[in-house]
Short mmCIF file of C-alpha atoms in Angstrom, two decimals:
data_model
loop_
_atom_site.label_atom_id
_atom_site.label_comp_id
_atom_site.label_asym_id
_atom_site.label_seq_id
_atom_site.Cartn_x
_atom_site.Cartn_y
_atom_site.Cartn_z
CA UNK A 1131 169.41 141.06 18.39
CA UNK A 1132 168.21 140.44 13.82
CA UNK A 1133 167.45 143.58 11.79
CA UNK A 1134 165.64 141.35 9.91
CA UNK A 1135 162.07 140.96 12.12
CA UNK A 1136 161.28 143.40 14.17
CA UNK A 1137 157.96 142.42 15.27
CA UNK A 1138 159.73 139.43 16.75
CA UNK A 1139 162.48 141.89 18.49
CA UNK A 1140 159.48 143.35 20.02
CA UNK A 1141 157.96 140.29 21.12
CA UNK A 1142 161.15 139.04 22.57
CA UNK A 1143 161.28 142.34 24.58
CA UNK A 1144 157.56 141.71 25.84
CA UNK A 1145 158.01 138.44 27.30
CA UNK A 1146 158.68 139.28 30.63
CA UNK A 1147 156.04 141.53 30.93
CA UNK A 1148 153.69 139.40 29.34
CA UNK A 1149 154.10 136.32 32.41
CA UNK A 1150 153.16 138.63 34.93
CA UNK A 1151 150.48 140.25 33.42
CA UNK A 1152 148.85 136.31 31.83
CA UNK A 1153 149.05 135.94 35.92
CA UNK A 1154 147.16 139.08 36.52
CA UNK A 1155 144.89 137.96 33.40
CA UNK A 1156 144.26 134.38 34.68
CA UNK A 1157 143.01 135.95 38.86
CA UNK A 1158 140.89 138.15 36.95
CA UNK A 1159 139.74 135.78 34.81
CA UNK A 1160 139.50 133.19 37.37
CA UNK A 1161 137.18 135.90 39.99
CA UNK A 1162 134.81 137.11 37.53
CA UNK A 1163 133.33 133.30 37.04
CA UNK A 1164 133.50 132.87 40.05
CA UNK A 1165 131.80 135.49 40.57
CA UNK A 1166 129.79 134.62 37.54
CA UNK A 1167 129.11 131.53 38.53
CA UNK A 1168 127.71 132.99 42.26
CA UNK A 1169 125.11 135.35 39.78
CA UNK A 1170 123.73 132.16 37.41
CA UNK A 1171 122.81 130.18 40.44
CA UNK A 1172 121.24 133.15 42.23
CA UNK A 1173 119.14 133.72 38.89
CA UNK A 1174 119.00 130.16 38.34
CA UNK A 1175 116.89 130.43 41.96
CA UNK A 1176 114.69 132.50 40.59
CA UNK A 1177 113.69 131.29 37.81
CA UNK A 1178 110.09 130.18 37.34
CA UNK A 1179 109.97 126.33 36.66
CA UNK A 1180 112.14 123.55 37.56
CA UNK A 1181 113.30 123.51 34.41
CA UNK A 1182 114.67 126.75 33.52
CA UNK A 1183 116.10 126.80 36.62
CA UNK A 1184 117.51 123.57 36.07
CA UNK A 1185 118.91 125.14 32.60
CA UNK A 1186 120.44 127.91 34.70
CA UNK A 1187 122.07 125.54 37.58
CA UNK A 1188 124.03 124.49 34.42
CA UNK A 1189 124.58 127.37 32.61
CA UNK A 1190 126.12 127.98 36.53
CA UNK A 1191 128.18 125.02 37.11
CA UNK A 1192 130.03 125.56 33.55
CA UNK A 1193 131.72 129.10 35.03
CA UNK A 1194 132.65 126.90 38.04
CA UNK A 1195 134.09 124.22 35.79
CA UNK A 1196 135.93 127.48 34.57
CA UNK A 1197 136.70 129.09 37.78
CA UNK A 1198 137.91 125.72 38.81
CA UNK A 1199 140.40 125.29 35.53
CA UNK A 1200 142.15 128.98 35.61
CA UNK A 1201 142.20 128.65 39.75
CA UNK A 1202 144.84 125.17 38.90
CA UNK A 1203 145.67 127.12 35.72
CA UNK A 1204 147.44 129.79 38.63
CA UNK A 1205 148.85 127.39 40.89
CA UNK A 1206 150.88 125.04 38.12
CA UNK A 1207 152.39 128.49 37.50
CA UNK A 1208 153.61 128.60 41.31
CA UNK A 1209 151.48 131.82 41.89
CA UNK A 1210 148.57 132.45 44.47
CA UNK A 1211 145.50 131.58 42.74
CA UNK A 1212 143.89 133.77 46.05
CA UNK A 1213 146.29 136.92 45.86
CA UNK A 1214 146.35 136.07 41.75
CA UNK A 1215 142.65 137.00 42.21
CA UNK A 1216 142.34 139.86 44.77
CA UNK A 1217 143.65 143.23 43.01
CA UNK A 1218 140.27 142.61 41.10
CA UNK A 1219 137.85 141.32 43.27
CA UNK A 1220 136.60 145.68 43.97
CA UNK A 1221 136.21 146.53 40.21
CA UNK A 1222 134.23 142.98 39.23
CA UNK A 1223 132.02 143.32 42.47
CA UNK A 1224 131.83 147.19 41.82
CA UNK A 1225 130.73 146.51 38.23
CA UNK A 1226 127.85 144.03 39.58
CA UNK A 1227 126.69 146.41 42.10
CA UNK A 1228 126.15 149.68 39.81
CA UNK A 1229 123.72 146.60 37.15
CA UNK A 1230 121.99 144.68 39.98
CA UNK A 1231 119.22 142.88 37.09
CA UNK A 1232 115.33 144.15 38.21
CA UNK A 1233 113.84 141.18 36.45
CA UNK A 1234 114.81 137.33 35.29
CA UNK A 1235 115.11 139.09 31.70
CA UNK A 1236 117.34 141.68 33.20
CA UNK A 1237 120.06 139.22 34.77
CA UNK A 1238 119.58 136.74 31.08
CA UNK A 1239 121.14 140.26 29.43
CA UNK A 1240 122.83 140.88 32.08
CA UNK A 1241 124.50 137.06 31.90
CA UNK A 1242 124.79 137.01 27.36
CA UNK A 1243 126.15 140.69 26.63
CA UNK A 1244 127.85 141.48 30.16
CA UNK A 1245 129.92 138.05 29.62
CA UNK A 1246 130.09 138.35 26.15
CA UNK A 1247 131.86 141.76 25.71
CA UNK A 1248 134.09 140.36 28.84
CA UNK A 1249 135.07 136.99 27.40
CA UNK A 1250 135.07 138.17 24.07
CA UNK A 1251 137.74 140.99 25.36
CA UNK A 1252 139.37 138.52 27.63
CA UNK A 1253 140.14 136.20 24.73
CA UNK A 1254 141.66 139.17 22.69
CA UNK A 1255 144.59 139.43 25.89
CA UNK A 1256 144.12 135.63 26.16
CA UNK A 1257 146.23 136.24 22.68
CA UNK A 1258 148.79 138.04 23.76
CA UNK A 1259 149.98 135.12 26.77
CA UNK A 1260 151.81 132.03 26.17
CA UNK A 1261 150.63 128.87 24.80
CA UNK A 1262 148.91 127.07 27.41
CA UNK A 1263 147.88 129.96 28.96
CA UNK A 1264 146.40 130.78 25.59
CA UNK A 1265 144.53 127.06 25.04
CA UNK A 1266 142.99 127.23 28.65
CA UNK A 1267 141.39 130.71 28.30
CA UNK A 1268 139.81 129.72 25.09
CA UNK A 1269 139.04 126.86 26.12
CA UNK A 1270 136.31 128.96 29.95
CA UNK A 1271 135.66 131.32 27.09
CA UNK A 1272 133.12 128.28 24.89
CA UNK A 1273 129.15 129.77 26.41
CA UNK A 1274 128.26 126.29 26.54
CA UNK A 1275 125.07 126.81 25.21
CA UNK A 1276 123.98 129.85 27.03
CA UNK A 1277 123.44 132.37 23.76
CA UNK A 1278 120.75 129.73 22.29
CA UNK A 1279 119.28 129.50 25.06
CA UNK A 1280 119.48 132.94 25.98
CA UNK A 1281 118.37 134.68 22.66
CA UNK A 1282 115.48 132.51 22.58
CA UNK A 1283 114.09 133.38 26.56
CA UNK A 1284 114.25 136.66 24.83
CA UNK A 1285 113.07 136.66 21.87
CA UNK A 1286 109.83 135.29 23.17
CA UNK A 1287 109.87 137.58 25.84
CA UNK A 1288 110.05 140.24 23.23
CA UNK A 1289 106.98 138.80 21.13
CA UNK A 1290 104.42 138.64 23.27
CA UNK A 1291 105.84 143.08 25.02
CA UNK A 1292 107.81 144.32 22.45
CA UNK A 1293 108.00 147.44 24.60
CA UNK A 1294 110.93 145.19 26.19
CA UNK A 1295 112.55 145.91 23.02
CA UNK A 1296 113.42 149.13 24.07
CA UNK A 1297 113.42 148.79 28.11
CA UNK A 1298 116.42 146.44 27.04
CA UNK A 1299 118.72 147.24 24.73
CA UNK A 1300 118.86 150.22 26.59
CA UNK A 1301 119.81 147.84 29.50
CA UNK A 1302 122.34 146.58 27.43
CA UNK A 1303 123.52 149.50 26.12
CA UNK A 1304 123.96 150.61 30.28
CA UNK A 1305 126.12 147.20 30.97
CA UNK A 1306 128.32 148.02 28.14
CA UNK A 1307 129.60 150.96 29.30
CA UNK A 1308 129.95 150.23 33.02
CA UNK A 1309 132.65 147.55 32.04
CA UNK A 1310 133.79 149.57 29.99
CA UNK A 1311 134.33 152.41 33.35
CA UNK A 1312 135.86 149.30 35.40
CA UNK A 1313 137.71 148.05 33.41
CA UNK A 1314 139.80 151.37 32.93
CA UNK A 1315 140.04 151.33 37.33
CA UNK A 1316 141.61 148.37 36.06
CA UNK A 1317 144.33 149.71 33.09
CA UNK A 1318 144.63 152.32 35.73
CA UNK A 1319 145.76 150.08 38.57
CA UNK A 1320 147.83 146.67 37.18
CA UNK A 1321 151.08 148.24 35.19
CA UNK A 1322 151.52 144.85 33.65
CA UNK A 1323 147.75 143.95 32.84
CA UNK A 1324 148.50 147.21 30.85
CA UNK A 1325 150.73 147.40 29.61
CA UNK A 1326 149.88 143.85 28.03
CA UNK A 1327 146.95 145.28 26.95
CA UNK A 1328 148.99 148.25 25.54
CA UNK A 1329 151.23 144.88 23.36
CA UNK A 1330 147.98 143.86 21.79
CA UNK A 1331 147.42 147.70 20.39
CA UNK A 1332 150.51 147.90 19.43
CA UNK A 1333 150.20 144.73 17.26
CA UNK A 1334 147.44 145.75 15.75
CA UNK A 1335 148.30 148.79 14.96
CA UNK A 1336 151.32 148.48 14.08
CA UNK A 1337 152.38 151.02 10.59
CA UNK A 1338 148.89 152.70 12.38
CA UNK A 1339 150.59 156.13 13.74
CA UNK A 1340 147.80 155.75 17.27
CA UNK A 1341 150.84 153.32 18.02
CA UNK A 1342 153.30 155.13 17.78
CA UNK A 1343 153.54 156.28 22.01
CA UNK A 1344 152.65 152.61 23.54
CA UNK A 1345 155.68 150.73 21.56
CA UNK A 1346 158.11 153.66 22.56
CA UNK A 1347 156.63 153.11 25.91
CA UNK A 1348 156.88 149.54 26.24
CA UNK A 1349 160.35 149.54 24.30
CA UNK A 1350 161.48 151.76 27.24
CA UNK A 1351 160.09 148.61 29.41
CA UNK A 1352 158.93 151.36 32.24
CA UNK A 1353 155.56 149.65 32.91
CA UNK A 1354 154.50 152.96 35.05
CA UNK A 1355 154.13 154.82 31.29
CA UNK A 1356 152.94 151.81 29.28
CA UNK A 1357 149.68 152.46 32.34
CA UNK A 1358 149.03 155.47 31.83
CA UNK A 1359 149.22 154.89 27.63
CA UNK A 1360 146.67 152.12 29.02
CA UNK A 1361 144.31 155.52 29.82
CA UNK A 1362 140.85 155.50 28.40
CA UNK A 1363 141.77 155.81 25.33
CA UNK A 1364 143.51 153.03 24.34
CA UNK A 1365 140.37 150.59 26.57
CA UNK A 1366 138.57 152.12 25.04
CA UNK A 1367 139.83 151.48 21.27
CA UNK A 1368 140.30 147.97 22.33
CA UNK A 1369 136.25 148.11 23.24
CA UNK A 1370 135.35 149.48 20.02
CA UNK A 1371 137.71 146.72 18.67
CA UNK A 1372 135.23 144.37 19.90
CA UNK A 1373 131.28 145.61 19.30
CA UNK A 1374 130.92 143.53 16.14
CA UNK A 1375 130.18 139.94 17.90
CA UNK A 1376 127.89 142.24 20.77
CA UNK A 1377 126.04 143.75 18.29
CA UNK A 1378 125.49 139.90 16.18
CA UNK A 1379 124.39 139.30 20.29
CA UNK A 1380 121.90 141.92 20.29
CA UNK A 1381 120.46 141.60 17.68
CA UNK A 1382 120.29 137.97 18.22
CA UNK A 1383 118.22 137.97 21.01
CA UNK A 1384 115.77 141.30 19.06
CA UNK A 1385 117.74 143.92 20.63
CA UNK A 1386 118.92 147.49 18.65
CA UNK A 1387 122.28 148.83 19.54
CA UNK B 1231 104.02 82.11 43.73
CA UNK B 1232 106.20 79.54 46.10
CA UNK B 1233 105.93 79.68 50.06
CA UNK B 1234 109.26 78.35 50.63
CA UNK B 1235 110.60 82.09 50.71
CA UNK B 1236 108.22 84.23 51.56
CA UNK B 1237 110.60 87.12 51.69
CA UNK B 1238 111.23 86.96 47.50
CA UNK B 1239 107.29 87.27 46.78
CA UNK B 1240 107.24 90.20 49.15
CA UNK B 1241 109.68 91.56 46.79
CA UNK B 1242 107.81 90.41 44.08
CA UNK B 1243 104.51 91.82 45.67
CA UNK B 1244 106.57 95.42 46.31
CA UNK B 1245 107.94 95.70 42.98
CA UNK B 1246 105.27 97.57 40.35
CA UNK B 1247 105.02 100.03 43.82
CA UNK B 1248 108.23 100.26 43.89
CA UNK B 1249 109.11 101.31 40.53
CA UNK B 1250 106.62 104.48 41.54
CA UNK B 1251 108.50 105.11 45.04
CA UNK B 1252 111.63 105.15 42.87
CA UNK B 1253 110.59 107.72 40.06
CA UNK B 1254 109.31 109.81 43.69
CA UNK B 1255 113.08 109.61 45.43
CA UNK B 1256 114.68 110.64 42.92
CA UNK B 1257 112.26 113.17 42.04
CA UNK B 1258 113.12 114.64 45.67
CA UNK B 1259 116.23 113.83 45.22
CA UNK B 1260 116.78 115.63 42.00
CA UNK B 1261 115.09 118.86 43.64
CA UNK B 1262 117.03 118.29 47.44
CA UNK B 1263 120.26 118.71 45.15
CA UNK B 1264 119.22 120.91 42.56
CA UNK B 1265 118.15 123.15 46.28
CA UNK B 1266 121.86 122.37 47.38
CA UNK B 1267 122.96 123.41 44.86
CA UNK B 1268 121.25 127.30 45.31
CA UNK B 1269 121.93 127.10 49.23
CA UNK B 1270 125.60 126.16 48.74
CA UNK B 1271 126.75 128.93 45.96
CA UNK B 1272 124.89 131.46 48.26
CA UNK B 1273 126.73 130.64 51.03
CA UNK B 1274 129.87 129.94 48.80
CA UNK B 1275 129.31 133.30 47.88
CA UNK B 1276 129.14 134.85 51.95
CA UNK B 1277 132.25 133.24 52.56
CA UNK B 1278 134.72 135.20 54.42
CA UNK B 1279 137.39 134.53 52.38
CA UNK B 1280 138.21 133.24 48.40
CA UNK B 1281 139.36 130.84 49.26
CA UNK B 1282 136.54 129.69 51.31
CA UNK B 1283 134.16 131.51 49.04
CA UNK B 1284 136.10 128.71 46.12
CA UNK B 1285 135.73 125.84 48.42
CA UNK B 1286 132.35 125.75 49.16
CA UNK B 1287 131.87 126.79 44.92
CA UNK B 1288 133.41 122.95 44.48
CA UNK B 1289 130.59 121.55 47.05
CA UNK B 1290 127.82 123.82 45.33
CA UNK B 1291 129.64 122.58 41.77
CA UNK B 1292 129.26 118.72 42.96
CA UNK B 1293 125.29 119.23 43.82
CA UNK B 1294 124.72 120.37 40.80
CA UNK B 1295 126.54 116.70 38.66
CA UNK B 1296 124.49 115.22 41.69
CA UNK B 1297 121.58 117.37 40.49
CA UNK B 1298 122.04 116.51 36.99
CA UNK B 1299 122.12 112.98 37.63
CA UNK B 1300 118.29 112.10 38.46
CA UNK B 1301 117.53 114.11 36.39
CA UNK B 1302 118.54 112.66 33.76
CA UNK B 1303 118.07 109.45 35.57
CA UNK B 1304 113.89 110.50 35.35
CA UNK B 1305 114.58 111.30 31.86
CA UNK B 1306 116.13 108.17 30.95
CA UNK B 1307 113.25 106.02 32.93
CA UNK B 1308 110.65 107.69 30.29
CA UNK B 1309 109.37 110.30 33.24
CA UNK B 1310 108.61 114.19 32.99
CA UNK B 1311 111.93 115.19 35.52
CA UNK B 1312 110.13 118.29 36.27
CA UNK B 1313 107.05 116.87 36.65
CA UNK B 1314 109.30 114.41 39.65
CA UNK B 1315 110.26 117.10 41.49
CA UNK B 1316 107.62 119.73 41.76
CA UNK B 1317 105.09 117.30 44.70
CA UNK B 1318 108.72 118.25 47.13
CA UNK B 1319 109.29 121.80 45.83
CA UNK B 1320 106.70 122.99 48.50
CA UNK B 1321 107.88 120.67 51.61
CA UNK B 1322 111.86 120.71 50.66
CA UNK B 1323 111.66 125.52 49.96
CA UNK B 1324 109.71 125.30 53.66
CA UNK B 1325 112.22 123.32 55.40
CA UNK B 1326 114.60 125.49 53.95
CA UNK B 1327 112.61 128.55 54.74
CA UNK B 1328 112.65 127.36 58.79
CA UNK B 1329 115.75 126.95 59.11
CA UNK B 1330 117.64 130.33 57.56
CA UNK B 1331 121.14 129.74 59.08
CA UNK B 1332 122.06 133.14 60.72
CA UNK B 1333 125.59 133.28 60.42
CA UNK B 1334 127.91 131.24 58.57
CA UNK B 1335 128.60 128.99 61.13
CA UNK B 1336 125.15 128.09 60.97
CA UNK B 1337 124.93 127.34 57.30
CA UNK B 1338 127.97 125.41 57.50
CA UNK B 1339 126.29 122.96 60.68
CA UNK B 1340 123.26 123.16 58.64
CA UNK B 1341 125.32 122.07 54.60
CA UNK B 1342 126.48 119.10 56.61
CA UNK B 1343 124.07 117.86 59.25
CA UNK B 1344 120.80 118.21 57.45
CA UNK B 1345 122.13 117.02 54.16
CA UNK B 1346 124.11 114.43 56.49
CA UNK B 1347 121.13 113.18 57.60
CA UNK B 1348 118.96 113.47 54.57
CA UNK B 1349 121.48 111.85 52.89
CA UNK B 1350 121.65 108.39 55.08
CA UNK B 1351 117.68 108.91 54.44
CA UNK B 1352 118.05 108.11 50.69
CA UNK B 1353 120.36 105.56 50.75
CA UNK B 1354 118.16 103.82 53.05
CA UNK B 1355 115.76 104.15 50.35
CA UNK B 1356 117.20 103.44 47.83
CA UNK B 1357 118.34 100.56 49.21
CA UNK B 1358 115.24 99.90 48.09
CA UNK B 1359 114.89 100.56 44.51
CA UNK B 1360 116.22 98.59 41.53
CA UNK B 1361 119.76 98.09 41.12
CA UNK B 1362 120.25 101.38 38.73
CA UNK B 1363 117.97 103.56 40.66
CA UNK B 1364 120.09 101.73 43.85
CA UNK B 1365 123.38 103.27 42.07
CA UNK B 1366 123.34 106.18 41.01
CA UNK B 1367 121.91 107.33 44.03
CA UNK B 1368 124.68 105.98 46.14
CA UNK B 1369 126.94 107.42 44.27
CA UNK B 1370 125.21 110.95 44.23
CA UNK B 1371 125.74 110.89 48.23
CA UNK B 1372 128.99 110.57 48.23
CA UNK B 1373 130.32 113.73 50.09
CA UNK B 1374 132.96 114.74 48.75
CA UNK B 1375 135.22 115.92 52.00
CA UNK B 1376 132.28 118.71 52.33
CA UNK B 1377 132.30 116.50 56.06
CA UNK B 1378 136.38 117.41 56.41
CA UNK B 1379 136.04 120.83 55.91
CA UNK B 1380 132.96 121.60 57.16
CA UNK B 1381 133.94 120.04 61.09
CA UNK B 1382 137.63 121.79 60.20
CA UNK B 1383 136.24 125.21 60.28
CA UNK B 1384 133.52 124.41 62.72
CA UNK B 1385 136.07 123.20 65.01
CA UNK B 1386 138.83 126.20 64.93
CA UNK B 1387 135.80 128.44 65.08
CA UNK B 1388 134.42 126.70 68.77
CA UNK B 1389 138.48 126.77 69.54
CA UNK B 1390 138.80 130.32 69.48
CA UNK B 1391 135.14 131.05 71.10
CA UNK B 1392 134.10 127.62 73.11
CA UNK B 1393 129.96 129.65 73.83
CA UNK B 1394 129.44 128.61 70.53
CA UNK B 1395 129.29 125.09 71.41
CA UNK B 1396 126.22 125.38 72.93
CA UNK B 1397 124.31 127.65 70.09
CA UNK B 1398 125.18 125.62 66.49
CA UNK B 1399 124.18 122.31 68.76
CA UNK B 1400 121.04 124.04 69.12
CA UNK B 1401 121.08 124.28 65.65
CA UNK B 1402 121.94 121.12 65.13
CA UNK B 1403 118.47 119.75 67.16
CA UNK B 1404 116.16 122.26 65.98
CA UNK B 1405 117.86 120.82 62.17
CA UNK B 1406 116.39 117.69 62.16
CA UNK B 1407 113.36 118.09 63.82
CA UNK B 1408 111.95 120.16 60.90
CA UNK B 1409 113.31 117.32 59.22
CA UNK B 1410 111.57 115.45 61.18
CA UNK B 1411 108.28 117.40 60.48
CA UNK B 1412 108.67 117.34 57.02
CA UNK B 1413 109.21 113.76 55.90
CA UNK B 1414 106.01 113.68 57.53
CA UNK B 1415 105.05 115.82 55.92
CA UNK B 1416 105.95 114.11 52.39
CA UNK B 1417 104.90 110.56 53.61
CA UNK B 1418 101.23 111.76 54.22
CA UNK B 1419 101.46 112.77 50.30
CA UNK B 1420 103.15 110.25 48.62
CA UNK B 1421 101.26 107.35 49.04
CA UNK B 1422 104.10 105.21 46.25
CA UNK B 1423 107.01 106.90 48.58
CA UNK B 1424 105.10 105.42 51.79
CA UNK B 1425 104.23 102.28 50.77
CA UNK B 1426 108.22 101.96 49.68
CA UNK B 1427 109.69 103.05 53.17
CA UNK B 1428 106.61 101.19 54.80
CA UNK B 1429 107.82 97.57 52.82
CA UNK B 1430 111.56 99.23 53.90
CA UNK B 1431 111.08 99.27 57.38
CA UNK B 1432 109.12 95.76 56.88
CA UNK B 1433 112.08 94.64 56.47
CA UNK B 1434 113.41 95.58 58.96
CA UNK B 1435 111.90 94.29 61.03
CA UNK B 1436 111.08 90.75 60.46
CA UNK B 1437 110.44 88.90 62.44
CA UNK B 1438 108.78 91.66 65.38
CA UNK B 1439 106.17 92.32 65.19
CA UNK B 1440 106.05 96.26 65.39
CA UNK B 1441 106.26 95.30 61.64
CA UNK B 1442 102.40 93.92 61.09
CA UNK B 1443 100.03 96.20 60.49
CA UNK B 1444 102.88 98.18 57.88
CA UNK B 1445 103.13 94.49 56.05
CA UNK B 1446 99.65 93.36 56.24
CA UNK B 1447 98.46 96.80 54.64
CA UNK B 1448 101.29 96.43 51.62
CA UNK B 1449 99.75 92.66 50.81
CA UNK B 1450 96.41 94.21 50.82
CA UNK B 1451 98.04 96.47 48.21
CA UNK B 1452 96.20 99.03 49.07
CA UNK B 1453 98.41 102.54 49.28
CA UNK B 1454 96.63 103.80 50.69
CA UNK B 1455 96.44 102.06 53.44
CA UNK B 1456 99.83 101.59 53.88
CA UNK B 1457 100.71 105.62 53.10
CA UNK B 1458 99.11 106.04 57.22
CA UNK B 1459 100.54 103.38 58.12
CA UNK B 1460 103.43 105.25 57.07
CA UNK B 1461 102.91 107.90 59.47
CA UNK B 1462 104.44 109.63 62.50
CA UNK B 1463 105.58 106.64 63.92
CA UNK B 1464 107.42 104.99 61.07
CA UNK B 1465 108.90 108.51 59.85
CA UNK B 1466 110.26 108.56 63.36
CA UNK B 1467 111.74 104.59 63.75
CA UNK B 1468 113.51 105.53 60.40
CA UNK B 1469 115.28 108.93 61.76
CA UNK B 1470 116.63 107.13 64.87
CA UNK B 1471 118.10 104.32 62.71
CA UNK B 1472 119.87 107.29 61.08
CA UNK B 1473 121.00 109.32 64.65
CA UNK B 1474 124.72 106.60 64.34
CA UNK B 1475 125.85 108.99 62.19
CA UNK B 1476 124.06 111.46 63.30
CA UNK B 1477 126.11 111.50 65.71
CA UNK B 1478 128.75 110.91 64.38
CA UNK B 1479 128.82 114.39 62.28
CA UNK B 1480 128.42 116.31 65.38
CA UNK B 1481 131.87 114.91 67.69
CA UNK B 1482 133.19 115.51 64.26
CA UNK B 1483 132.15 119.43 64.39
CA UNK B 1484 132.96 119.21 68.54
CA UNK B 1485 128.62 119.56 69.13
CA UNK B 1486 127.28 117.73 71.54
CA UNK B 1487 123.31 115.54 70.50
#
């Protein structure tokens, strides 16, 4: 092992955990996309006009295509796709149950804000996976026109009734809070994924003292310990990193943080 | 006008009505596919396992692709796709409201039997349209694996509980009865589509006395009269023509007519 490149030797040690974490990430993403498909298809059915039904149905179909690609990638890697998705059914269903939109506008904001922040999160995790997995995850995170469609609808609604801005901003905050809570629960239950996250936080924090505890835990190869390190604080830090894009999305809709 | 080819001259007279009927047919089909997409996506969400959720989501996505093609074809023809779909919202929604499945098996039988007989019907009408429209409609009617999936699921359920065969056979009969009733309502409201149907029945019945009344009505160019001719009897005859494929589908599932 070369002493000249401590970063590369760190990466090599992480490899097996990263591979298991990749299967977890693909399973999480595949189920997230399948559920996003169900939600968007349901929203499309309730949309007020034939044109908006069609536009949301297009978004739903794009999510299905993402699901299918992730599912097929899992099969290609020799994993059982359904088994890889299974651990994430409860936390993702819980997130959706706790953030049931009460209006069509709320469902639009949820699709945009919720899937947006989740997408940024998945994207960060994917950077830690093998190049093929990274490429597939990145492709499935393209927003395919959703941003423009949702932002235009929400802005128009707020222009008509300015009181909506405050209510929908509150709704966006609740969506993020619930997402944070479910992400913590996932990190606690899935040590491989948590280890992958921990290694990502470690690289990001390189040279900072805050990364030292995580790094030590992973170097021991003790995944359970890494998982404990990947607790509230780590997930919160990760979410904090995602706020820039989140704020941009809120602003595009005319909402405040 | 040549006296040597009365069939061709009939066809030439039908052309304008057929063009308007084609736009009606595409609008009907586009909305039917959009609603089929909503139904299948809803069924997928309620499916008992992750694998069956995924399989039904695939079927839903195929319906969305069909919707998108029909929608784009309407735009290509210079029609307003939403305006073309609008007249069929009420009868198709009524059909779905009256045939709300009470179990996952009922929803499977509905997807297969209902969409099957509707597909056969659309396919017959499409034969009367211009070649491009005909080709697109035919492509959107490919069942993309649904038959095998549904038949296998239903047969397996009946093997486990043979009493289901009678109940599901009754359900299939009700589906066809309600479809017949909505098809009559559509024929009565859409004279161009009815005229297209009437011309189709006329060609099919050429040389038979039963076609004489329809033929005369269309030769007058009186579409309202053609629409009246396209009443219960005509739609019923058309449905009767579709029973062969319908019976084959029932048998594939282990159900009786």
